[in-house]
């Protein structure tokens, strides 16, 4: 064995610290390394001393021994020892906001090119320090969501021939699309799902009683900021309202995720949308996002990750942000993310006990395109048949006769949506030539609406209140359209034949516009009712 | 090995959405042969009967936009469609088609150069669409995508890799 030179020994010490580790690398006992070191007058490696402040700060930033230790290049156990020394035994309940900037190890930091949320999130999941746009990564999702189409996923899963799902705790299945079952076929599918979740020990199964899948996922804390979700529903993008990366996939692909826990994803280009200004009276998140889709078109964000910024977004509730993220799918978005902030933190309080690691874009992140909007003079918007980007201002479409008004869906079925509609409908009646359907987004929304007297208002106005679920939004059941009929809906798609006959029409608008339209029986401006 | 696909062309427009391709009311169907009977029903009720095995669809931009329902891809495949050429595909539809083993070609040029009813050949090896008068090159698919397609879909691909 050749004795290493002094420089070599110093280099090894910088890398491996202790004599024992250096010895392991060189294949010699630790005492021999110590002997060489003494002969060459190299002092023993000593642990740097960390003060209380430093340890406390790192603990409150990360809340995780491994991650905090990484910052000091020490092990998980070593960090724990320091923490114990300073009596920092309790896990921080909330990670410090100012310190939440997600730090990537290694090369990505401090360099001139910044990274987007999608890049950071996928790098983290792929265990890489950095990923490039266009790169394909293999990742394990934190959440795999399916609804009634779990029936088809199960069929494909059996086909693969793996006996057990990769992780039953990461699978969430709420039944909502055809709930309760509208046909024998669906009844069979629901039954197969109920049996499957028992067989596989999937605890996060929500039978028909709970509500729309995306709403349930958010309410029950199944997805957290910075996490990655895939779902067999295109509107899985909605979880971006909590700063998560989430996207839709097909049933066969989900079967593969169930079997292997892995999926390939292409690192997408990102768009930065900055929305500023105060929402005018009668104008809501729905109008804002419809306006943007009208401007960017239905494929304006295809394959891309959309990030939302600006004071309008900062002032929005999680529910409103949900509407933005949800409808971003209608311009093709792969992810649609509103970065984590205090609003998100408050929403999650009490919904989860898990710690989470929000992800933020670098200030100098590379976007494919940046758009800025000032919405302080925006008017209520309506997406006309048969594409979601066929968006017009209310003035251009008011007066069109409407046969059915639909209030609900994952896009606009939350308590604030029901509240504003009820405010307009209070003491009034739905026009006799029009019918209005109301589907609260979930059981908890339904209960809250009951408590607030909103359901009573709807019933007194002659609305038909249905159980939480998707129902007519996708033309499944509960209020399909006949040939020649027109519906104004707060939902997310107005494709030809979406809600029934291929010769019917669907217009998309906000809950306020929906209520105003129901009262007059024709597309109406909600501001006419709000001014009084 | 995916080499050549020859077929007659059906030319459709832009934004052919998943509701046009496969209506929501048919989603509870689990049998692919049964699904095939509803392929592109929203476009033309008789479409499934008009398709001959091996036919090729030529779409405009954003083909397959909308829902994540893979039945849109499955129904087309089982109806006999051998390949879809489009200016662009919607993200989820693209994945679904590949996962069903349905060949896709993205080409911005092809749309204006190919007439409806024309018989064309898609040559995956050379990466070109061959018509009577033209040879239209198209970019290759990513390796991971090609691997799935060549195995005939994700299930077969997975079975193969699990055996290893």
PDB file of N, CA and C in Angstrom, chain A residues 136 138 149 151-152 155-156 159-160 162 178 182-183 185-186 232-234 247-253 256 259-260 263-266 298-299 302-303 329-330 332 334 386-387 474-475 493 495-498 502, chain B residues 15 17-20 24-32 34-35 41-43 61-62 65-71 88-92 94-96 99-100 106 142 144-145 148 154-156 158-159 162:
ATOM      1  N   UNK A 136     -37.140  13.683 -19.690  1.00  0.00           N
ATOM      2  CA  UNK A 136     -38.153  12.753 -19.182  1.00  0.00           C
ATOM      3  C   UNK A 136     -37.655  12.155 -17.873  1.00  0.00           C
ATOM      4  N   UNK A 138     -38.560   9.734 -14.280  1.00  0.00           N
ATOM      5  CA  UNK A 138     -39.415   8.712 -13.676  1.00  0.00           C
ATOM      6  C   UNK A 138     -39.645   9.098 -12.223  1.00  0.00           C
ATOM      7  N   UNK A 149     -64.078   5.814 -12.595  1.00  0.00           N
ATOM      8  CA  UNK A 149     -63.321   5.075 -13.608  1.00  0.00           C
ATOM      9  C   UNK A 149     -62.263   4.165 -12.986  1.00  0.00           C
ATOM     10  N   UNK A 151     -63.088   1.595 -11.869  1.00  0.00           N
ATOM     11  CA  UNK A 151     -63.589   0.320 -12.403  1.00  0.00           C
ATOM     12  C   UNK A 151     -62.727  -0.142 -13.568  1.00  0.00           C
ATOM     13  N   UNK A 152     -62.449   0.793 -14.489  1.00  0.00           N
ATOM     14  CA  UNK A 152     -61.613   0.477 -15.646  1.00  0.00           C
ATOM     15  C   UNK A 152     -60.148   0.297 -15.226  1.00  0.00           C
ATOM     16  N   UNK A 155     -59.722  -3.161 -13.936  1.00  0.00           N
ATOM     17  CA  UNK A 155     -59.681  -4.134 -15.039  1.00  0.00           C
ATOM     18  C   UNK A 155     -58.275  -4.176 -15.648  1.00  0.00           C
ATOM     19  N   UNK A 156     -57.693  -3.021 -15.886  1.00  0.00           N
ATOM     20  CA  UNK A 156     -56.359  -2.959 -16.481  1.00  0.00           C
ATOM     21  C   UNK A 156     -55.283  -3.449 -15.501  1.00  0.00           C
ATOM     22  N   UNK A 159     -55.110  -7.041 -15.499  1.00  0.00           N
ATOM     23  CA  UNK A 159     -54.473  -7.449 -16.756  1.00  0.00           C
ATOM     24  C   UNK A 159     -52.940  -7.508 -16.608  1.00  0.00           C
ATOM     25  N   UNK A 160     -52.396  -6.546 -15.874  1.00  0.00           N
ATOM     26  CA  UNK A 160     -50.941  -6.498 -15.681  1.00  0.00           C
ATOM     27  C   UNK A 160     -50.475  -7.726 -14.898  1.00  0.00           C
ATOM     28  N   UNK A 162     -50.170  -7.972 -11.429  1.00  0.00           N
ATOM     29  CA  UNK A 162     -49.525  -7.749 -10.136  1.00  0.00           C
ATOM     30  C   UNK A 162     -50.609  -7.920  -9.065  1.00  0.00           C
ATOM     31  N   UNK A 178     -70.991   9.197 -11.345  1.00  0.00           N
ATOM     32  CA  UNK A 178     -72.328   8.623 -11.554  1.00  0.00           C
ATOM     33  C   UNK A 178     -72.814   8.135 -10.194  1.00  0.00           C
ATOM     34  N   UNK A 182     -76.311   5.322 -11.950  1.00  0.00           N
ATOM     35  CA  UNK A 182     -77.427   5.671 -12.835  1.00  0.00           C
ATOM     36  C   UNK A 182     -77.806   4.506 -13.719  1.00  0.00           C
ATOM     37  N   UNK A 183     -76.967   3.461 -13.748  1.00  0.00           N
ATOM     38  CA  UNK A 183     -77.253   2.316 -14.613  1.00  0.00           C
ATOM     39  C   UNK A 183     -76.693   1.056 -13.961  1.00  0.00           C
ATOM     40  N   UNK A 185     -74.647  -1.011 -15.334  1.00  0.00           N
ATOM     41  CA  UNK A 185     -73.204  -1.097 -15.631  1.00  0.00           C
ATOM     42  C   UNK A 185     -72.399  -0.351 -14.563  1.00  0.00           C
ATOM     43  N   UNK A 186     -72.874   0.860 -14.233  1.00  0.00           N
ATOM     44  CA  UNK A 186     -72.180   1.649 -13.219  1.00  0.00           C
ATOM     45  C   UNK A 186     -72.272   0.974 -11.857  1.00  0.00           C
ATOM     46  N   UNK A 232     -56.968  10.048 -12.560  1.00  0.00           N
ATOM     47  CA  UNK A 232     -57.622   9.675 -13.810  1.00  0.00           C
ATOM     48  C   UNK A 232     -58.768  10.621 -14.096  1.00  0.00           C
ATOM     49  N   UNK A 233     -58.456  11.889 -14.049  1.00  0.00           N
ATOM     50  CA  UNK A 233     -59.432  12.910 -14.398  1.00  0.00           C
ATOM     51  C   UNK A 233     -58.643  14.130 -14.846  1.00  0.00           C
ATOM     52  N   UNK A 234     -59.055  14.705 -15.949  1.00  0.00           N
ATOM     53  CA  UNK A 234     -58.264  15.804 -16.510  1.00  0.00           C
ATOM     54  C   UNK A 234     -58.180  16.985 -15.544  1.00  0.00           C
ATOM     55  N   UNK A 247     -51.682  16.415 -12.182  1.00  0.00           N
ATOM     56  CA  UNK A 247     -52.099  16.320 -13.579  1.00  0.00           C
ATOM     57  C   UNK A 247     -52.904  15.060 -13.859  1.00  0.00           C
ATOM     58  N   UNK A 248     -53.619  15.080 -14.978  1.00  0.00           N
ATOM     59  CA  UNK A 248     -54.502  13.975 -15.330  1.00  0.00           C
ATOM     60  C   UNK A 248     -53.807  12.934 -16.189  1.00  0.00           C
ATOM     61  N   UNK A 249     -54.214  11.674 -16.018  1.00  0.00           N
ATOM     62  CA  UNK A 249     -53.708  10.574 -16.836  1.00  0.00           C
ATOM     63  C   UNK A 249     -54.875   9.639 -17.147  1.00  0.00           C
ATOM     64  N   UNK A 250     -54.669   8.674 -18.029  1.00  0.00           N
ATOM     65  CA  UNK A 250     -55.711   7.716 -18.367  1.00  0.00           C
ATOM     66  C   UNK A 250     -55.729   6.522 -17.425  1.00  0.00           C
ATOM     67  N   UNK A 251     -56.740   5.677 -17.602  1.00  0.00           N
ATOM     68  CA  UNK A 251     -56.946   4.554 -16.683  1.00  0.00           C
ATOM     69  C   UNK A 251     -55.824   3.513 -16.769  1.00  0.00           C
ATOM     70  N   UNK A 252     -55.374   3.212 -17.982  1.00  0.00           N
ATOM     71  CA  UNK A 252     -54.317   2.210 -18.137  1.00  0.00           C
ATOM     72  C   UNK A 252     -53.029   2.680 -17.467  1.00  0.00           C
ATOM     73  N   UNK A 253     -52.746   3.953 -17.642  1.00  0.00           N
ATOM     74  CA  UNK A 253     -51.547   4.519 -17.031  1.00  0.00           C
ATOM     75  C   UNK A 253     -51.658   4.467 -15.504  1.00  0.00           C
ATOM     76  N   UNK A 256     -50.843   1.135 -14.247  1.00  0.00           N
ATOM     77  CA  UNK A 256     -49.387   0.960 -14.177  1.00  0.00           C
ATOM     78  C   UNK A 256     -48.816   1.627 -12.926  1.00  0.00           C
ATOM     79  N   UNK A 259     -49.514  -0.521 -10.040  1.00  0.00           N
ATOM     80  CA  UNK A 259     -48.680  -1.723 -10.046  1.00  0.00           C
ATOM     81  C   UNK A 259     -47.226  -1.419  -9.681  1.00  0.00           C
ATOM     82  N   UNK A 260     -46.706  -0.299 -10.181  1.00  0.00           N
ATOM     83  CA  UNK A 260     -45.264  -0.055 -10.038  1.00  0.00           C
ATOM     84  C   UNK A 260     -44.915   1.150  -9.168  1.00  0.00           C
ATOM     85  N   UNK A 263     -44.190   6.635 -12.734  1.00  0.00           N
ATOM     86  CA  UNK A 263     -44.720   7.158 -13.999  1.00  0.00           C
ATOM     87  C   UNK A 263     -43.629   8.007 -14.657  1.00  0.00           C
ATOM     88  N   UNK A 264     -43.623   8.014 -15.981  1.00  0.00           N
ATOM     89  CA  UNK A 264     -42.678   8.923 -16.659  1.00  0.00           C
ATOM     90  C   UNK A 264     -43.387  10.239 -16.930  1.00  0.00           C
ATOM     91  N   UNK A 265     -42.693  11.321 -16.707  1.00  0.00           N
ATOM     92  CA  UNK A 265     -43.243  12.638 -17.011  1.00  0.00           C
ATOM     93  C   UNK A 265     -42.186  13.463 -17.723  1.00  0.00           C
ATOM     94  N   UNK A 266     -42.646  14.247 -18.667  1.00  0.00           N
ATOM     95  CA  UNK A 266     -41.741  15.153 -19.362  1.00  0.00           C
ATOM     96  C   UNK A 266     -41.727  16.460 -18.582  1.00  0.00           C
ATOM     97  N   UNK A 298     -57.558  27.417 -26.440  1.00  0.00           N
ATOM     98  CA  UNK A 298     -57.684  26.111 -25.780  1.00  0.00           C
ATOM     99  C   UNK A 298     -56.403  25.285 -25.796  1.00  0.00           C
ATOM    100  N   UNK A 299     -55.447  25.675 -26.643  1.00  0.00           N
ATOM    101  CA  UNK A 299     -54.187  24.923 -26.543  1.00  0.00           C
ATOM    102  C   UNK A 299     -53.024  25.830 -26.165  1.00  0.00           C
ATOM    103  N   UNK A 302     -50.972  23.955 -23.696  1.00  0.00           N
ATOM    104  CA  UNK A 302     -50.865  22.513 -23.907  1.00  0.00           C
ATOM    105  C   UNK A 302     -49.460  22.011 -23.562  1.00  0.00           C
ATOM    106  N   UNK A 303     -49.393  20.990 -22.739  1.00  0.00           N
ATOM    107  CA  UNK A 303     -48.142  20.382 -22.241  1.00  0.00           C
ATOM    108  C   UNK A 303     -47.409  21.271 -21.232  1.00  0.00           C
ATOM    109  N   UNK A 329     -56.823  23.559 -17.162  1.00  0.00           N
ATOM    110  CA  UNK A 329     -56.866  22.356 -17.989  1.00  0.00           C
ATOM    111  C   UNK A 329     -57.467  22.667 -19.353  1.00  0.00           C
ATOM    112  N   UNK A 330     -58.407  23.610 -19.378  1.00  0.00           N
ATOM    113  CA  UNK A 330     -59.115  23.906 -20.633  1.00  0.00           C
ATOM    114  C   UNK A 330     -58.257  24.694 -21.612  1.00  0.00           C
ATOM    115  N   UNK A 332     -55.182  23.398 -21.842  1.00  0.00           N
ATOM    116  CA  UNK A 332     -54.233  22.313 -22.059  1.00  0.00           C
ATOM    117  C   UNK A 332     -53.198  22.118 -20.967  1.00  0.00           C
ATOM    118  N   UNK A 334     -50.643  21.263 -18.072  1.00  0.00           N
ATOM    119  CA  UNK A 334     -50.223  20.009 -17.439  1.00  0.00           C
ATOM    120  C   UNK A 334     -50.268  20.186 -15.921  1.00  0.00           C
ATOM    121  N   UNK A 386     -68.799  25.888 -29.180  1.00  0.00           N
ATOM    122  CA  UNK A 386     -68.627  24.633 -28.456  1.00  0.00           C
ATOM    123  C   UNK A 386     -67.181  24.499 -27.978  1.00  0.00           C
ATOM    124  N   UNK A 387     -66.515  25.645 -27.763  1.00  0.00           N
ATOM    125  CA  UNK A 387     -65.150  25.595 -27.248  1.00  0.00           C
ATOM    126  C   UNK A 387     -64.998  26.556 -26.082  1.00  0.00           C
ATOM    127  N   UNK A 474     -70.807  16.194 -17.188  1.00  0.00           N
ATOM    128  CA  UNK A 474     -70.230  15.413 -18.277  1.00  0.00           C
ATOM    129  C   UNK A 474     -71.291  14.600 -19.000  1.00  0.00           C
ATOM    130  N   UNK A 475     -72.560  14.977 -18.777  1.00  0.00           N
ATOM    131  CA  UNK A 475     -73.621  14.274 -19.479  1.00  0.00           C
ATOM    132  C   UNK A 475     -73.841  12.870 -18.976  1.00  0.00           C
ATOM    133  N   UNK A 493     -66.772  22.602 -19.224  1.00  0.00           N
ATOM    134  CA  UNK A 493     -66.687  22.258 -20.657  1.00  0.00           C
ATOM    135  C   UNK A 493     -67.994  22.513 -21.377  1.00  0.00           C
ATOM    136  N   UNK A 495     -68.264  21.446 -24.761  1.00  0.00           N
ATOM    137  CA  UNK A 495     -68.084  20.713 -26.011  1.00  0.00           C
ATOM    138  C   UNK A 495     -69.441  20.274 -26.557  1.00  0.00           C
ATOM    139  N   UNK A 496     -69.440  20.057 -27.845  1.00  0.00           N
ATOM    140  CA  UNK A 496     -70.653  19.605 -28.519  1.00  0.00           C
ATOM    141  C   UNK A 496     -71.107  18.268 -27.925  1.00  0.00           C
ATOM    142  N   UNK A 497     -72.339  18.208 -27.497  1.00  0.00           N
ATOM    143  CA  UNK A 497     -72.888  16.962 -26.962  1.00  0.00           C
ATOM    144  C   UNK A 497     -72.437  16.631 -25.553  1.00  0.00           C
ATOM    145  N   UNK A 498     -71.688  17.518 -24.936  1.00  0.00           N
ATOM    146  CA  UNK A 498     -71.150  17.258 -23.604  1.00  0.00           C
ATOM    147  C   UNK A 498     -72.259  16.920 -22.595  1.00  0.00           C
ATOM    148  N   UNK A 502     -76.257  16.088 -29.116  1.00  0.00           N
ATOM    149  CA  UNK A 502     -75.211  16.798 -29.869  1.00  0.00           C
ATOM    150  C   UNK A 502     -75.780  18.068 -30.497  1.00  0.00           C
TER     151      UNK A 502
ATOM    152  N   UNK B  15     -59.306  20.876 -32.789  1.00  0.00           N
ATOM    153  CA  UNK B  15     -59.965  20.694 -31.485  1.00  0.00           C
ATOM    154  C   UNK B  15     -60.996  19.561 -31.478  1.00  0.00           C
ATOM    155  N   UNK B  17     -62.529  17.085 -29.757  1.00  0.00           N
ATOM    156  CA  UNK B  17     -62.452  16.836 -28.312  1.00  0.00           C
ATOM    157  C   UNK B  17     -62.909  15.434 -27.946  1.00  0.00           C
ATOM    158  N   UNK B  18     -62.638  15.077 -26.714  1.00  0.00           N
ATOM    159  CA  UNK B  18     -62.932  13.708 -26.260  1.00  0.00           C
ATOM    160  C   UNK B  18     -64.430  13.425 -26.197  1.00  0.00           C
ATOM    161  N   UNK B  19     -65.248  14.470 -26.027  1.00  0.00           N
ATOM    162  CA  UNK B  19     -66.692  14.228 -26.024  1.00  0.00           C
ATOM    163  C   UNK B  19     -67.201  13.908 -27.427  1.00  0.00           C
ATOM    164  N   UNK B  20     -66.559  14.507 -28.434  1.00  0.00           N
ATOM    165  CA  UNK B  20     -66.915  14.189 -29.820  1.00  0.00           C
ATOM    166  C   UNK B  20     -66.455  12.766 -30.135  1.00  0.00           C
ATOM    167  N   UNK B  24     -69.748  10.937 -23.067  1.00  0.00           N
ATOM    168  CA  UNK B  24     -69.749  10.660 -21.634  1.00  0.00           C
ATOM    169  C   UNK B  24     -70.735   9.577 -21.229  1.00  0.00           C
ATOM    170  N   UNK B  25     -71.841   9.483 -21.952  1.00  0.00           N
ATOM    171  CA  UNK B  25     -72.860   8.498 -21.566  1.00  0.00           C
ATOM    172  C   UNK B  25     -72.371   7.064 -21.751  1.00  0.00           C
ATOM    173  N   UNK B  26     -71.330   6.872 -22.560  1.00  0.00           N
ATOM    174  CA  UNK B  26     -70.835   5.514 -22.816  1.00  0.00           C
ATOM    175  C   UNK B  26     -69.666   5.120 -21.913  1.00  0.00           C
ATOM    176  N   UNK B  27     -69.297   5.979 -20.979  1.00  0.00           N
ATOM    177  CA  UNK B  27     -68.116   5.698 -20.153  1.00  0.00           C
ATOM    178  C   UNK B  27     -68.199   4.410 -19.329  1.00  0.00           C
ATOM    179  N   UNK B  28     -69.397   4.005 -18.867  1.00  0.00           N
ATOM    180  CA  UNK B  28     -69.410   2.760 -18.078  1.00  0.00           C
ATOM    181  C   UNK B  28     -69.058   1.501 -18.877  1.00  0.00           C
ATOM    182  N   UNK B  29     -69.001   1.588 -20.203  1.00  0.00           N
ATOM    183  CA  UNK B  29     -68.660   0.401 -21.000  1.00  0.00           C
ATOM    184  C   UNK B  29     -67.208  -0.009 -20.747  1.00  0.00           C
ATOM    185  N   UNK B  30     -66.986  -1.294 -20.479  1.00  0.00           N
ATOM    186  CA  UNK B  30     -65.628  -1.769 -20.211  1.00  0.00           C
ATOM    187  C   UNK B  30     -65.039  -2.587 -21.362  1.00  0.00           C
ATOM    188  N   UNK B  31     -65.916  -3.103 -22.247  1.00  0.00           N
ATOM    189  CA  UNK B  31     -65.454  -3.957 -23.336  1.00  0.00           C
ATOM    190  C   UNK B  31     -65.009  -3.103 -24.536  1.00  0.00           C
ATOM    191  N   UNK B  32     -63.735  -3.211 -24.925  1.00  0.00           N
ATOM    192  CA  UNK B  32     -63.224  -2.370 -26.016  1.00  0.00           C
ATOM    193  C   UNK B  32     -63.972  -2.536 -27.349  1.00  0.00           C
ATOM    194  N   UNK B  34     -67.077  -3.130 -27.663  1.00  0.00           N
ATOM    195  CA  UNK B  34     -68.322  -2.373 -27.469  1.00  0.00           C
ATOM    196  C   UNK B  34     -68.032  -0.864 -27.577  1.00  0.00           C
ATOM    197  N   UNK B  35     -66.890  -0.457 -26.999  1.00  0.00           N
ATOM    198  CA  UNK B  35     -66.486   0.959 -27.078  1.00  0.00           C
ATOM    199  C   UNK B  35     -66.366   1.399 -28.535  1.00  0.00           C
ATOM    200  N   UNK B  41     -68.659   9.137 -32.534  1.00  0.00           N
ATOM    201  CA  UNK B  41     -70.114   9.213 -32.675  1.00  0.00           C
ATOM    202  C   UNK B  41     -70.587  10.665 -32.686  1.00  0.00           C
ATOM    203  N   UNK B  42     -69.936  11.501 -31.894  1.00  0.00           N
ATOM    204  CA  UNK B  42     -70.334  12.905 -31.824  1.00  0.00           C
ATOM    205  C   UNK B  42     -70.011  13.672 -33.101  1.00  0.00           C
ATOM    206  N   UNK B  43     -69.123  13.130 -33.891  1.00  0.00           N
ATOM    207  CA  UNK B  43     -68.747  13.765 -35.149  1.00  0.00           C
ATOM    208  C   UNK B  43     -69.708  13.314 -36.244  1.00  0.00           C
ATOM    209  N   UNK B  61     -55.227  20.848 -35.170  1.00  0.00           N
ATOM    210  CA  UNK B  61     -54.484  21.057 -33.930  1.00  0.00           C
ATOM    211  C   UNK B  61     -55.304  20.634 -32.712  1.00  0.00           C
ATOM    212  N   UNK B  62     -54.600  20.352 -31.628  1.00  0.00           N
ATOM    213  CA  UNK B  62     -55.209  20.035 -30.329  1.00  0.00           C
ATOM    214  C   UNK B  62     -56.120  18.819 -30.391  1.00  0.00           C
ATOM    215  N   UNK B  65     -58.484  16.951 -27.241  1.00  0.00           N
ATOM    216  CA  UNK B  65     -58.516  17.819 -26.065  1.00  0.00           C
ATOM    217  C   UNK B  65     -59.700  17.465 -25.161  1.00  0.00           C
ATOM    218  N   UNK B  66     -59.581  17.816 -23.909  1.00  0.00           N
ATOM    219  CA  UNK B  66     -60.671  17.597 -22.966  1.00  0.00           C
ATOM    220  C   UNK B  66     -60.357  16.537 -21.938  1.00  0.00           C
ATOM    221  N   UNK B  67     -61.299  15.635 -21.802  1.00  0.00           N
ATOM    222  CA  UNK B  67     -61.296  14.654 -20.711  1.00  0.00           C
ATOM    223  C   UNK B  67     -60.096  13.704 -20.756  1.00  0.00           C
ATOM    224  N   UNK B  68     -59.830  13.070 -19.606  1.00  0.00           N
ATOM    225  CA  UNK B  68     -58.749  12.089 -19.529  1.00  0.00           C
ATOM    226  C   UNK B  68     -59.227  10.711 -19.968  1.00  0.00           C
ATOM    227  N   UNK B  69     -60.494  10.601 -20.389  1.00  0.00           N
ATOM    228  CA  UNK B  69     -61.059   9.285 -20.727  1.00  0.00           C
ATOM    229  C   UNK B  69     -60.242   8.613 -21.822  1.00  0.00           C
ATOM    230  N   UNK B  70     -59.639   7.479 -21.483  1.00  0.00           N
ATOM    231  CA  UNK B  70     -58.807   6.812 -22.481  1.00  0.00           C
ATOM    232  C   UNK B  70     -59.668   6.053 -23.473  1.00  0.00           C
ATOM    233  N   UNK B  71     -60.961   5.923 -23.147  1.00  0.00           N
ATOM    234  CA  UNK B  71     -61.865   5.271 -24.092  1.00  0.00           C
ATOM    235  C   UNK B  71     -61.844   5.981 -25.432  1.00  0.00           C
ATOM    236  N   UNK B  88     -51.235  18.879 -33.802  1.00  0.00           N
ATOM    237  CA  UNK B  88     -50.813  18.728 -32.406  1.00  0.00           C
ATOM    238  C   UNK B  88     -51.842  17.894 -31.657  1.00  0.00           C
ATOM    239  N   UNK B  89     -51.379  17.247 -30.596  1.00  0.00           N
ATOM    240  CA  UNK B  89     -52.270  16.436 -29.772  1.00  0.00           C
ATOM    241  C   UNK B  89     -52.390  17.048 -28.391  1.00  0.00           C
ATOM    242  N   UNK B  90     -53.563  16.880 -27.807  1.00  0.00           N
ATOM    243  CA  UNK B  90     -53.720  17.270 -26.416  1.00  0.00           C
ATOM    244  C   UNK B  90     -52.923  16.285 -25.555  1.00  0.00           C
ATOM    245  N   UNK B  91     -52.357  16.797 -24.472  1.00  0.00           N
ATOM    246  CA  UNK B  91     -51.407  16.030 -23.675  1.00  0.00           C
ATOM    247  C   UNK B  91     -51.917  14.655 -23.225  1.00  0.00           C
ATOM    248  N   UNK B  92     -53.083  14.632 -22.599  1.00  0.00           N
ATOM    249  CA  UNK B  92     -53.546  13.361 -22.027  1.00  0.00           C
ATOM    250  C   UNK B  92     -53.907  12.377 -23.134  1.00  0.00           C
ATOM    251  N   UNK B  94     -52.585  12.123 -26.018  1.00  0.00           N
ATOM    252  CA  UNK B  94     -51.320  11.603 -26.556  1.00  0.00           C
ATOM    253  C   UNK B  94     -50.857  10.393 -25.734  1.00  0.00           C
ATOM    254  N   UNK B  95     -50.828  10.581 -24.422  1.00  0.00           N
ATOM    255  CA  UNK B  95     -50.378   9.482 -23.549  1.00  0.00           C
ATOM    256  C   UNK B  95     -51.311   8.281 -23.660  1.00  0.00           C
ATOM    257  N   UNK B  96     -52.615   8.570 -23.655  1.00  0.00           N
ATOM    258  CA  UNK B  96     -53.590   7.479 -23.709  1.00  0.00           C
ATOM    259  C   UNK B  96     -53.440   6.656 -24.977  1.00  0.00           C
ATOM    260  N   UNK B  99     -50.416   4.560 -24.803  1.00  0.00           N
ATOM    261  CA  UNK B  99     -50.621   3.479 -23.834  1.00  0.00           C
ATOM    262  C   UNK B  99     -51.553   2.387 -24.351  1.00  0.00           C
ATOM    263  N   UNK B 100     -52.387   2.748 -25.324  1.00  0.00           N
ATOM    264  CA  UNK B 100     -53.253   1.750 -25.947  1.00  0.00           C
ATOM    265  C   UNK B 100     -52.579   1.114 -27.161  1.00  0.00           C
ATOM    266  N   UNK B 106     -47.054  13.405 -35.190  1.00  0.00           N
ATOM    267  CA  UNK B 106     -47.296  14.837 -35.102  1.00  0.00           C
ATOM    268  C   UNK B 106     -46.612  15.510 -36.286  1.00  0.00           C
ATOM    269  N   UNK B 142     -40.181  10.325 -28.631  1.00  0.00           N
ATOM    270  CA  UNK B 142     -39.165  10.020 -27.619  1.00  0.00           C
ATOM    271  C   UNK B 142     -39.025   8.507 -27.422  1.00  0.00           C
ATOM    272  N   UNK B 144     -38.832   6.530 -24.851  1.00  0.00           N
ATOM    273  CA  UNK B 144     -39.720   5.856 -23.896  1.00  0.00           C
ATOM    274  C   UNK B 144     -41.091   5.623 -24.529  1.00  0.00           C
ATOM    275  N   UNK B 145     -41.537   6.596 -25.316  1.00  0.00           N
ATOM    276  CA  UNK B 145     -42.836   6.508 -25.978  1.00  0.00           C
ATOM    277  C   UNK B 145     -42.805   5.429 -27.057  1.00  0.00           C
ATOM    278  N   UNK B 148     -43.032   1.875 -25.672  1.00  0.00           N
ATOM    279  CA  UNK B 148     -44.380   1.457 -25.295  1.00  0.00           C
ATOM    280  C   UNK B 148     -45.187   1.103 -26.546  1.00  0.00           C
ATOM    281  N   UNK B 154     -49.086   0.021 -23.109  1.00  0.00           N
ATOM    282  CA  UNK B 154     -48.419   0.042 -21.803  1.00  0.00           C
ATOM    283  C   UNK B 154     -48.528  -1.280 -21.043  1.00  0.00           C
ATOM    284  N   UNK B 155     -49.697  -1.931 -21.146  1.00  0.00           N
ATOM    285  CA  UNK B 155     -49.877  -3.183 -20.397  1.00  0.00           C
ATOM    286  C   UNK B 155     -48.859  -4.227 -20.863  1.00  0.00           C
ATOM    287  N   UNK B 156     -48.771  -4.391 -22.187  1.00  0.00           N
ATOM    288  CA  UNK B 156     -47.823  -5.370 -22.737  1.00  0.00           C
ATOM    289  C   UNK B 156     -46.385  -4.983 -22.393  1.00  0.00           C
ATOM    290  N   UNK B 158     -45.351  -3.282 -19.892  1.00  0.00           N
ATOM    291  CA  UNK B 158     -45.108  -3.498 -18.471  1.00  0.00           C
ATOM    292  C   UNK B 158     -44.921  -4.982 -18.165  1.00  0.00           C
ATOM    293  N   UNK B 159     -45.783  -5.791 -18.779  1.00  0.00           N
ATOM    294  CA  UNK B 159     -45.691  -7.241 -18.579  1.00  0.00           C
ATOM    295  C   UNK B 159     -44.303  -7.723 -18.976  1.00  0.00           C
ATOM    296  N   UNK B 162     -41.728  -6.562 -16.449  1.00  0.00           N
ATOM    297  CA  UNK B 162     -41.861  -7.242 -15.157  1.00  0.00           C
ATOM    298  C   UNK B 162     -41.304  -8.656 -15.211  1.00  0.00           C
TER     299      UNK B 162
END
